[in-house]
Short mmCIF file of C-alpha atoms in Angstrom, two decimals:
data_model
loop_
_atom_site.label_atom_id
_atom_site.label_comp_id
_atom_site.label_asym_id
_atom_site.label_seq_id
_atom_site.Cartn_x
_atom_site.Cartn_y
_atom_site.Cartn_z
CA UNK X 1 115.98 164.03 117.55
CA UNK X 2 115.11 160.43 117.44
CA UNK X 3 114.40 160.56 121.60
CA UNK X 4 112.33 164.03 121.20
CA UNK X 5 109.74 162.20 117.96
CA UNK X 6 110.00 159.07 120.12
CA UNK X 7 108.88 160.47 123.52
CA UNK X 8 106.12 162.45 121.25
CA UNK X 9 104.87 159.40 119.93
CA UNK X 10 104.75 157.94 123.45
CA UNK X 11 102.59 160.72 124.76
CA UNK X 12 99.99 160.09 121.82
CA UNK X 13 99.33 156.78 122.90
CA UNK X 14 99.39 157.60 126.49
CA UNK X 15 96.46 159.81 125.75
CA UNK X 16 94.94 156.68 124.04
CA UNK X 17 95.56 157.64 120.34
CA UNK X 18 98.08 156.34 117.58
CA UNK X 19 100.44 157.76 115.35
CA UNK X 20 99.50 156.83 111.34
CA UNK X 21 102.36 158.69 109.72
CA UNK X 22 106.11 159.87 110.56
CA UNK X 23 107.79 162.20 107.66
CA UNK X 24 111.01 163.74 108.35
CA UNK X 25 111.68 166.51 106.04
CA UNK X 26 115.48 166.73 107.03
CA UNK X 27 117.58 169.86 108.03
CA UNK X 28 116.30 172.67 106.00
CA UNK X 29 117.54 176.23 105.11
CA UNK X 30 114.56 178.15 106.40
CA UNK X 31 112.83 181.40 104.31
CA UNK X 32 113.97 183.30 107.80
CA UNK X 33 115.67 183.40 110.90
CA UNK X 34 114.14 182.40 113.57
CA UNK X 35 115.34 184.32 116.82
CA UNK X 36 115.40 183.66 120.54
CA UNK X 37 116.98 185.89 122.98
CA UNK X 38 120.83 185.52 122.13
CA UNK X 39 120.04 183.13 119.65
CA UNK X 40 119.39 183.09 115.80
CA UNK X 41 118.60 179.82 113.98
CA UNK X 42 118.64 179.86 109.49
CA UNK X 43 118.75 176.18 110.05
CA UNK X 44 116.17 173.30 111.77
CA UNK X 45 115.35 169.50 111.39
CA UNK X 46 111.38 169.56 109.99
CA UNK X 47 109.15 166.87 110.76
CA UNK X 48 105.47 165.81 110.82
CA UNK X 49 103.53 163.53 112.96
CA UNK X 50 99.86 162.21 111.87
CA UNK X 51 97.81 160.97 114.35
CA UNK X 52 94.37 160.24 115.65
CA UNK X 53 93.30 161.11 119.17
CA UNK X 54 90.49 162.62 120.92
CA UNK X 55 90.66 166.62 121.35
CA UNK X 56 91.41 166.43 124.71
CA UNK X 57 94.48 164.34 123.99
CA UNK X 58 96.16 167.20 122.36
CA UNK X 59 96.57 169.31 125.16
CA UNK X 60 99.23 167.77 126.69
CA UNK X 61 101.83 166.88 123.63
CA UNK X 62 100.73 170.86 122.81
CA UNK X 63 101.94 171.65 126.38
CA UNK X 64 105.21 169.57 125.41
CA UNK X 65 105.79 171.14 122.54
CA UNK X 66 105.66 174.73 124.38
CA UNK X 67 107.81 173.86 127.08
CA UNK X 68 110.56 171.57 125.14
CA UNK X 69 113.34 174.06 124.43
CA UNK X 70 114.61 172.33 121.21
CA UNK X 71 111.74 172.94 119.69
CA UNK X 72 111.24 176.11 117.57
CA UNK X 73 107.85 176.08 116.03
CA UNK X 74 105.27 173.97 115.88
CA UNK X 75 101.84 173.60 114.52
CA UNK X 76 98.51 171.25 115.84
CA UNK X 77 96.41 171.03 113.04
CA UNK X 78 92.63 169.31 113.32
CA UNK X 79 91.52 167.21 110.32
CA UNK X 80 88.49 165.29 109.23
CA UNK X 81 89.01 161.48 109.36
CA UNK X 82 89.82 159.75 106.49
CA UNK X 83 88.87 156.54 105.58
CA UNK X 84 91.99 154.45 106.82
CA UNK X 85 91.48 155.87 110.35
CA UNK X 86 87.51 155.51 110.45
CA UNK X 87 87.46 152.97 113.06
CA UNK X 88 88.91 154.92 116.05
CA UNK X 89 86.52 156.96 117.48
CA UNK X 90 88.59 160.19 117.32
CA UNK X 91 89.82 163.18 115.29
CA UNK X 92 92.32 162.73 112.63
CA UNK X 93 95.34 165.29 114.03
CA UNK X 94 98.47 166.31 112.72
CA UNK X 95 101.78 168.11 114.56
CA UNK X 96 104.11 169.81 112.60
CA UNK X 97 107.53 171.11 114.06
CA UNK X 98 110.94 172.85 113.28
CA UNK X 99 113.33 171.34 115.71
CA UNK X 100 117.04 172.78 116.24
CA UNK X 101 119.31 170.76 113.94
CA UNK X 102 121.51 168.97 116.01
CA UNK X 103 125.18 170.97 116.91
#
């Protein structure tokens, strides 16, 4: 998990933005199963990433987060800046993702 959030992270600042926040929310019990073909899942490992970027920088971790099979779900969500991040010239972002918990 620590390689997947890391190489995430990576890819942000590759794109030339920078991650503000990390929260790991831990392995949850989720409202439902989540199914894949011969696969069910009533557990995953939360997390969410803050981070400022440009728009176009979101394409590729987005394009990550598709094809990276441990991931289940995930969510790119466009914010207005706040004050902390008002120097970069960028949108505030944040990624939100249920991983599977480790086996």
């Amino acid at each position: 998990m620590v390689a997947l959030i890391k190489g995430l992270g990576d890819l942000v600042y590759r794109n030339g933005g920078f991650v503000t926040s990390l929260k790991s929310f831990g392995d949850q019990h989720l409202a439902y199963d989540l199914r894949r073909p011969f696969e069910k899942y009533d557990r995953a490992h939360i997390w969410q990433m803050d981070f400022v970027s440009s728009v176009d920088a979101t394409k590729p971790l987005d394009h990550e987060l598709h094809v990276n099979n441990t991931i289940l779900r995930w969510v790119l969500v466009k914010r207005p800046m706040s004050d902390k991040s008002a120097a970069a010239p960028a949108a505030a972002t944040q990624a939100e993702a249920i991983a599977q918990p480790p086996r």
